[in-house]
Amino acid sequence: MRPIPRSPKPPLTFSGGLPSSNDLVETLLAGRTLLAESPDHLSQVVDVLESYGEVLDAYSINLIYQAEKQFLNPFPVFRFLDGDHSPAKIWRHLLHDRINFEYAEYCQKAMLWHGTGGLDAYLDSEAFAANCAAIVAHKTRRDPLLAVLNPLFPQFLSELIRSAATTHALGQFWRVMSDLFLDLARAERDGRVDSIAAVVTFIKEGLVAAAGAPITYAVEIAGSRFWVLPPEAGLSFLMDVAVPYVEAVFLRGTPFLGTVSFNAQAQQISPDQAQFMYGALYADPLPTMGSGIPPSLLMQDMYRHLPERLHQTYLAGIRGAGDVRVKICMTFQKAMFCVTNAAIAGTFPHPLDSDVPAQQAANRAYAAAWAARLCVARTDCLDDPG
Amino acid sequence: MLSALLLIPFAGALGLLCWPGELATERIRRAALGLLLLQLLWSLRVLLAFDASDPGLQLQESFAWVDSIGLDYRLGVDGLAMPLVLVNAALTLVSAICTRDLSQRPRLYFALLLGISGAVNGAFLSENLLLFFLFYELELIPLWLLISIWGGANRGYAATKFLIFTAISGFLILGAFLGLALVTGQADFGIHPVTTAQLGMGTQLVLLGALLIGFAIKIPLVPFHTWLPDAHTEASTPVSVLLAGVLLKLGTYGLLRFCLGMFPEAWALLAPWLAGWAAVSVLYGSLAAIAQRDMKRMVAYSSVGHMGYILLAAAAATPVSLLGAVFQMVSHGLISALLFLLVGVVYRKTRTRDLEVLRGLLNPERGLPFTGTLMILGVMASAGMPGMAGFISEFLVFRGSLAAFPVATLLCMVGSGLTAVYFLLLVNRAFFGRLAVTPPSGDAVADSRLDVRLPAVALRETLPALALASGVVGLGVLPWGLGKLSEQATTAMAQLPALVAAIQGGGLLS
């Protein structure tokens, strides 16, 4: 009896192409999309951004709630409950039937730590220090614990207020992005968005429309209202929050065990934060759901709001629901390249169709600066159909 | 009652081979599983009928088969054989369960599996030396076929090597049995330690030496071990499970039953050397395991090392050490079967066992996390972590042997430490880090971009390993059951030299 011939086994590993820096420069200058154009990509990106929009909605509401209602609370035990202290809500929280707001805090910490752009500059200004002094003076009159802490650690409360300001600003940023991504899903369903290029354009227009929106933040303490980020600071959505957010969360990020084996003493982590490459665009999706890896929280949250179409696509994969969070992470990276693509397109110093050589050179230099950072990111997902 | 333990597998094997007409593979598999389940249930029935407080052979059955050459059909079970019969029944069933995707001749495959199980039962239960030898040899050809037909790429070499080594083993054992009949003048081929004690020490040493080398090949002990890593590497997973879990135990059983049991005086004379041999075997097996990059060869070499503990325990021949030897036979059977099962799962999913290639298999979503968890449990048990079977057996062996052979025991303890070294190497290399199942390309960025898509491990693929892992933990947490089962028999065996000396000294023979 002859052996039964077996069907050829599928390969166990795949690797997408890695475009060079020059390829990326030409793509950006030609106005083409970074992510390959395909119907699969379109449905994946739109659906994952819809689930992201749902999650960002919850993050945004909670961050704004924390910044306004848990302001300078030394024990913010109930900060994730959005003010709903009903037994049912607490029970669901204890059973972890909830959004992982810790991920939002993680992003906020990354923004605070990397500190780039106009928001960070304002947080180090005299005007902000004066705001803090007024707030602390008013608050410590009514809070004996803070009254003791403040003279002992004079910078402590100011730093907490800086953190609260970043929290509120991120909450405002995500409010806009959540609405934008949910609108994008509706637009795709209505047939107004039918390609990756249209997705990038839709996001770019949304960002440009919100670019000048003011970022302000005030708190109420015992009936008195205090500005933390006053209108006169002139902080705006795009350049003061969105761009620092992209820098801190998409590009730099923070290293954590599980994805990067690092030894800070041996200088394996750059002492220059600007050289960090641990953000969402560089993150390795494979360790998702490994212990202590923060993006796992986001993927779990997005899984709760996954549109059925994308869910079915994932279930058709070799592992079905078993590796769904890794697959979400991979799709999410494709979507984040679209968002980055839109941000770059919306911030070119000059129109791409300019005939002026100096403007063309400036655009090329701008594109080259981005390409140098993106060519070592997870560009393997850009032409990966899976 | 004991004959049924032979009848079920042998009649089943014959039935499978002779069944008229075509049979689908799945039906054959189900029939074999049914027979093996019946064998397991019957073994449990024997266990229920077994009186643990009686150190002697029980439930005996006998009739004169070929009287003229002394080949009597005599079966019996004692505290030494009972646990091994249970292990045989359980592991053969596990082997059949984890047999999947048979490429050819399913009828022959399952018939051979049943045949091996029946032969092993026969060997463990035989009271007659020739009958033992018959069953001992009977499992040889089926195993050779299982390796040479369903084995890996180099199966011809491995199977032939196995055949040559074990044929020599059988030849030496048969020679010793025939020699014993010749010098004692008794051709009934029974187990009579008092009769052999009357032989001159030189004759005893020659006969014992032949038996020792014969069984040392089967166990295997260094330097007769070279067939085992090759056989394991080329054998399929179910055959490796059977080989490590059951068939090696024929050697250690023979060591206790026939070497120590029939030549207690000569054994006592050789004991210091045997303890030294055990230490060498343990250390060599452990150090060789450290050097391996094939997961299966590493587990195979660990078997070489761990079998050394049984030789040490047998050399010391104290009640505690002999009980430890029984524990080690059972726990090694379960643990090595578990490890081979898991290596088989890893190989089936990743198509490699190379520790230079495999990485990060504990990855929770894309890797083999449950397999990895069981593997960690298995290697911890093998390294003698408390709470698992390996700890009980190693503790008893070391505790029982330390006073008799302190240096050899301490060296074996070092070997136990080395077990942790090579198995942690295995776990660290294959299960931690970023998931990878292909050789590193040398380009770190390209490697970090690899998307690994391993098929998931179905629950039914993990269940046999889970059952064995439960057994490993169960035996570690509740060892008293096995202890009670074997204690009387091993204590009686430990007292055998004194008993024989007393009988001889008291002139009871005259």
Short mmCIF file of N, CA and C in Angstrom, two decimals, chain A residues 1-4 6 9-16 18 284 286-290 318-319 321-327 330 376-380 384 386, chain B residues 25 100-106 348-351 363-369 434-438 443 445-446 448-457:
data_model
loop_
_atom_site.label_atom_id
_atom_site.label_comp_id
_atom_site.label_asym_id
_atom_site.label_seq_id
_atom_site.Cartn_x
_atom_site.Cartn_y
_atom_site.Cartn_z
N MET A 1 0.85 -1.20 0.00
CA MET A 1 0.00 0.00 0.00
C MET A 1 0.89 1.25 0.00
N ARG A 2 0.63 2.15 -0.90
CA ARG A 2 1.48 3.33 -1.00
C ARG A 2 1.05 4.39 0.02
N PRO A 3 2.00 5.18 0.50
CA PRO A 3 1.61 6.23 1.44
C PRO A 3 0.61 7.19 0.81
N ILE A 4 -0.31 7.65 1.65
CA ILE A 4 -1.31 8.60 1.15
C ILE A 4 -0.63 9.95 0.97
N ARG A 6 0.02 13.75 1.02
CA ARG A 6 -0.58 14.79 1.86
C ARG A 6 -0.60 16.11 1.10
N LYS A 9 1.68 21.76 2.90
CA LYS A 9 1.33 22.53 4.10
C LYS A 9 1.57 24.02 3.85
N PRO A 10 0.72 24.87 4.40
CA PRO A 10 0.93 26.31 4.21
C PRO A 10 2.17 26.76 4.98
N PRO A 11 2.82 27.81 4.49
CA PRO A 11 4.00 28.30 5.23
C PRO A 11 3.59 28.83 6.61
N LEU A 12 4.50 28.66 7.56
CA LEU A 12 4.18 29.06 8.94
C LEU A 12 4.56 30.51 9.23
N THR A 13 5.42 31.08 8.38
CA THR A 13 5.82 32.47 8.63
C THR A 13 5.64 33.30 7.37
N PHE A 14 5.32 34.54 7.58
CA PHE A 14 5.12 35.46 6.47
C PHE A 14 5.89 36.74 6.78
N SER A 15 6.32 37.43 5.73
CA SER A 15 6.99 38.70 5.95
C SER A 15 6.62 39.64 4.82
N GLY A 16 6.02 40.76 5.20
CA GLY A 16 5.68 41.76 4.20
C GLY A 16 6.93 42.47 3.72
N LEU A 18 9.59 45.44 2.99
CA LEU A 18 10.02 46.59 3.78
C LEU A 18 10.45 47.69 2.82
N ASP A 284 5.57 45.62 17.99
CA ASP A 284 5.46 44.26 17.44
C ASP A 284 4.11 43.69 17.87
N LEU A 286 2.99 40.66 17.71
CA LEU A 286 2.99 39.27 18.18
C LEU A 286 2.88 39.11 19.70
N PRO A 287 3.58 39.94 20.49
CA PRO A 287 3.46 39.72 21.95
C PRO A 287 2.14 40.21 22.53
N THR A 288 1.25 40.75 21.72
CA THR A 288 -0.04 41.22 22.24
C THR A 288 -0.68 40.14 23.11
N MET A 289 -1.19 40.57 24.26
CA MET A 289 -1.78 39.72 25.29
C MET A 289 -0.73 39.02 26.14
N GLY A 290 0.55 39.29 25.89
CA GLY A 290 1.57 38.86 26.83
C GLY A 290 1.43 39.72 28.08
N ILE A 318 -6.60 31.24 10.43
CA ILE A 318 -6.18 29.90 10.86
C ILE A 318 -6.45 29.65 12.34
N ARG A 319 -6.38 30.69 13.15
CA ARG A 319 -6.60 30.51 14.59
C ARG A 319 -7.98 30.96 15.04
N ALA A 321 -10.85 32.78 16.60
CA ALA A 321 -10.89 33.80 17.66
C ALA A 321 -9.67 33.71 18.57
N GLY A 322 -8.85 32.69 18.39
CA GLY A 322 -7.72 32.46 19.30
C GLY A 322 -6.68 33.56 19.29
N ASP A 323 -6.45 34.17 18.12
CA ASP A 323 -5.42 35.21 18.06
C ASP A 323 -6.02 36.52 17.58
N VAL A 324 -7.28 36.74 17.95
CA VAL A 324 -8.00 37.88 17.40
C VAL A 324 -7.36 39.20 17.83
N ARG A 325 -6.80 39.26 19.00
CA ARG A 325 -6.22 40.52 19.47
C ARG A 325 -4.94 40.86 18.70
N VAL A 326 -4.18 39.83 18.34
CA VAL A 326 -2.99 40.08 17.51
C VAL A 326 -3.43 40.61 16.14
N LYS A 327 -4.50 40.00 15.62
CA LYS A 327 -4.98 40.44 14.30
C LYS A 327 -5.52 41.87 14.37
N MET A 330 -2.59 44.14 14.29
CA MET A 330 -2.02 44.28 12.95
C MET A 330 -2.88 45.22 12.10
N VAL A 376 11.78 52.41 9.27
CA VAL A 376 12.13 51.35 10.23
C VAL A 376 10.93 50.98 11.11
N ALA A 377 9.76 51.51 10.78
CA ALA A 377 8.54 51.14 11.52
C ALA A 377 8.00 49.83 10.94
N ARG A 378 6.81 49.44 11.41
CA ARG A 378 6.25 48.15 10.97
C ARG A 378 5.61 48.29 9.58
N THR A 379 6.43 48.71 8.63
CA THR A 379 5.91 48.90 7.28
C THR A 379 5.58 47.58 6.60
N ASP A 380 5.95 46.47 7.25
CA ASP A 380 5.62 45.16 6.65
C ASP A 380 4.11 44.95 6.54
N ASP A 384 0.53 43.82 3.31
CA ASP A 384 0.15 42.48 3.77
C ASP A 384 -1.37 42.36 3.72
N GLY A 386 -3.21 40.01 4.87
CA GLY A 386 -3.81 39.25 5.97
C GLY A 386 -4.26 40.09 7.13
N THR B 25 -9.66 3.70 8.62
CA THR B 25 -8.64 3.95 9.66
C THR B 25 -9.28 4.32 10.99
N ARG B 100 -2.43 10.02 15.26
CA ARG B 100 -3.29 10.70 14.29
C ARG B 100 -2.56 10.78 12.96
N ASP B 101 -3.32 10.97 11.94
CA ASP B 101 -2.76 11.17 10.59
C ASP B 101 -1.83 10.03 10.19
N LEU B 102 -2.29 8.79 10.42
CA LEU B 102 -1.46 7.65 10.01
C LEU B 102 -1.39 7.65 8.48
N SER B 103 -0.16 7.61 7.97
CA SER B 103 -0.02 7.71 6.52
C SER B 103 -0.29 6.37 5.84
N GLN B 104 -0.11 5.27 6.54
CA GLN B 104 -0.23 3.97 5.88
C GLN B 104 -0.49 2.86 6.91
N ARG B 105 -1.02 1.75 6.43
CA ARG B 105 -1.21 0.50 7.17
C ARG B 105 -1.72 0.68 8.61
N PRO B 106 -2.87 1.30 8.76
CA PRO B 106 -3.38 1.52 10.12
C PRO B 106 -3.67 0.22 10.85
N ARG B 348 4.58 18.81 15.52
CA ARG B 348 3.47 18.78 14.56
C ARG B 348 3.05 20.19 14.16
N LYS B 349 3.12 21.10 15.09
CA LYS B 349 2.66 22.46 14.78
C LYS B 349 3.75 23.32 14.14
N THR B 350 5.00 23.13 14.56
CA THR B 350 6.06 24.02 14.07
C THR B 350 6.95 23.37 13.02
N ARG B 351 6.83 22.06 12.87
CA ARG B 351 7.61 21.27 11.92
C ARG B 351 9.11 21.27 12.23
N ASN B 363 3.92 32.32 23.58
CA ASN B 363 3.13 33.45 23.12
C ASN B 363 1.64 33.15 23.29
N PRO B 364 0.91 34.02 24.02
CA PRO B 364 -0.44 33.63 24.41
C PRO B 364 -1.43 33.47 23.27
N GLU B 365 -1.24 34.20 22.17
CA GLU B 365 -2.26 34.13 21.11
C GLU B 365 -1.78 33.35 19.88
N ARG B 366 -0.52 33.51 19.53
CA ARG B 366 -0.05 32.88 18.30
C ARG B 366 0.82 31.65 18.57
N GLY B 367 1.22 31.44 19.81
CA GLY B 367 2.11 30.33 20.12
C GLY B 367 1.33 29.10 20.58
N LEU B 368 1.96 28.32 21.45
CA LEU B 368 1.34 27.11 21.99
C LEU B 368 1.35 27.25 23.52
N PRO B 369 0.56 28.20 24.04
CA PRO B 369 0.70 28.52 25.47
C PRO B 369 0.36 27.37 26.41
N ARG B 434 10.64 36.30 21.60
CA ARG B 434 9.67 36.56 20.52
C ARG B 434 9.43 35.28 19.75
N LEU B 435 8.18 35.03 19.44
CA LEU B 435 7.79 33.80 18.74
C LEU B 435 8.54 33.68 17.40
N ALA B 436 9.16 32.53 17.17
CA ALA B 436 9.82 32.26 15.89
C ALA B 436 9.90 30.76 15.68
N VAL B 437 9.69 30.33 14.44
CA VAL B 437 9.77 28.89 14.13
C VAL B 437 10.65 28.65 12.91
N THR B 438 11.38 29.68 12.52
CA THR B 438 12.31 29.54 11.40
C THR B 438 13.69 29.99 11.85
N ASP B 443 19.39 39.07 9.99
CA ASP B 443 18.91 40.45 9.93
C ASP B 443 17.85 40.62 11.01
N VAL B 445 16.06 43.13 11.98
CA VAL B 445 14.83 43.83 11.61
C VAL B 445 13.90 42.89 10.84
N ALA B 446 14.47 42.18 9.86
CA ALA B 446 13.65 41.24 9.07
C ALA B 446 13.06 40.17 9.98
N SER B 448 12.37 40.42 13.15
CA SER B 448 11.34 41.00 14.02
C SER B 448 10.06 41.29 13.25
N ARG B 449 10.11 41.26 11.93
CA ARG B 449 8.92 41.52 11.12
C ARG B 449 8.18 40.23 10.76
N LEU B 450 8.76 39.08 11.12
CA LEU B 450 8.13 37.82 10.73
C LEU B 450 6.80 37.62 11.47
N ASP B 451 5.79 37.32 10.70
CA ASP B 451 4.48 37.05 11.26
C ASP B 451 4.30 35.54 11.29
N VAL B 452 4.22 34.99 12.49
CA VAL B 452 4.16 33.53 12.63
C VAL B 452 2.70 33.09 12.74
N ARG B 453 2.32 32.14 11.91
CA ARG B 453 0.92 31.69 11.90
C ARG B 453 0.86 30.18 12.12
N LEU B 454 0.98 29.80 13.36
CA LEU B 454 0.92 28.37 13.70
C LEU B 454 -0.54 27.94 13.86
N PRO B 455 -0.85 26.73 13.42
CA PRO B 455 -2.21 26.25 13.70
C PRO B 455 -2.41 26.05 15.20
N ALA B 456 -3.63 26.22 15.63
CA ALA B 456 -3.92 26.09 17.06
C ALA B 456 -3.87 24.62 17.48
N VAL B 457 -3.60 24.40 18.75
CA VAL B 457 -3.62 23.04 19.30
C VAL B 457 -5.04 22.77 19.80
#
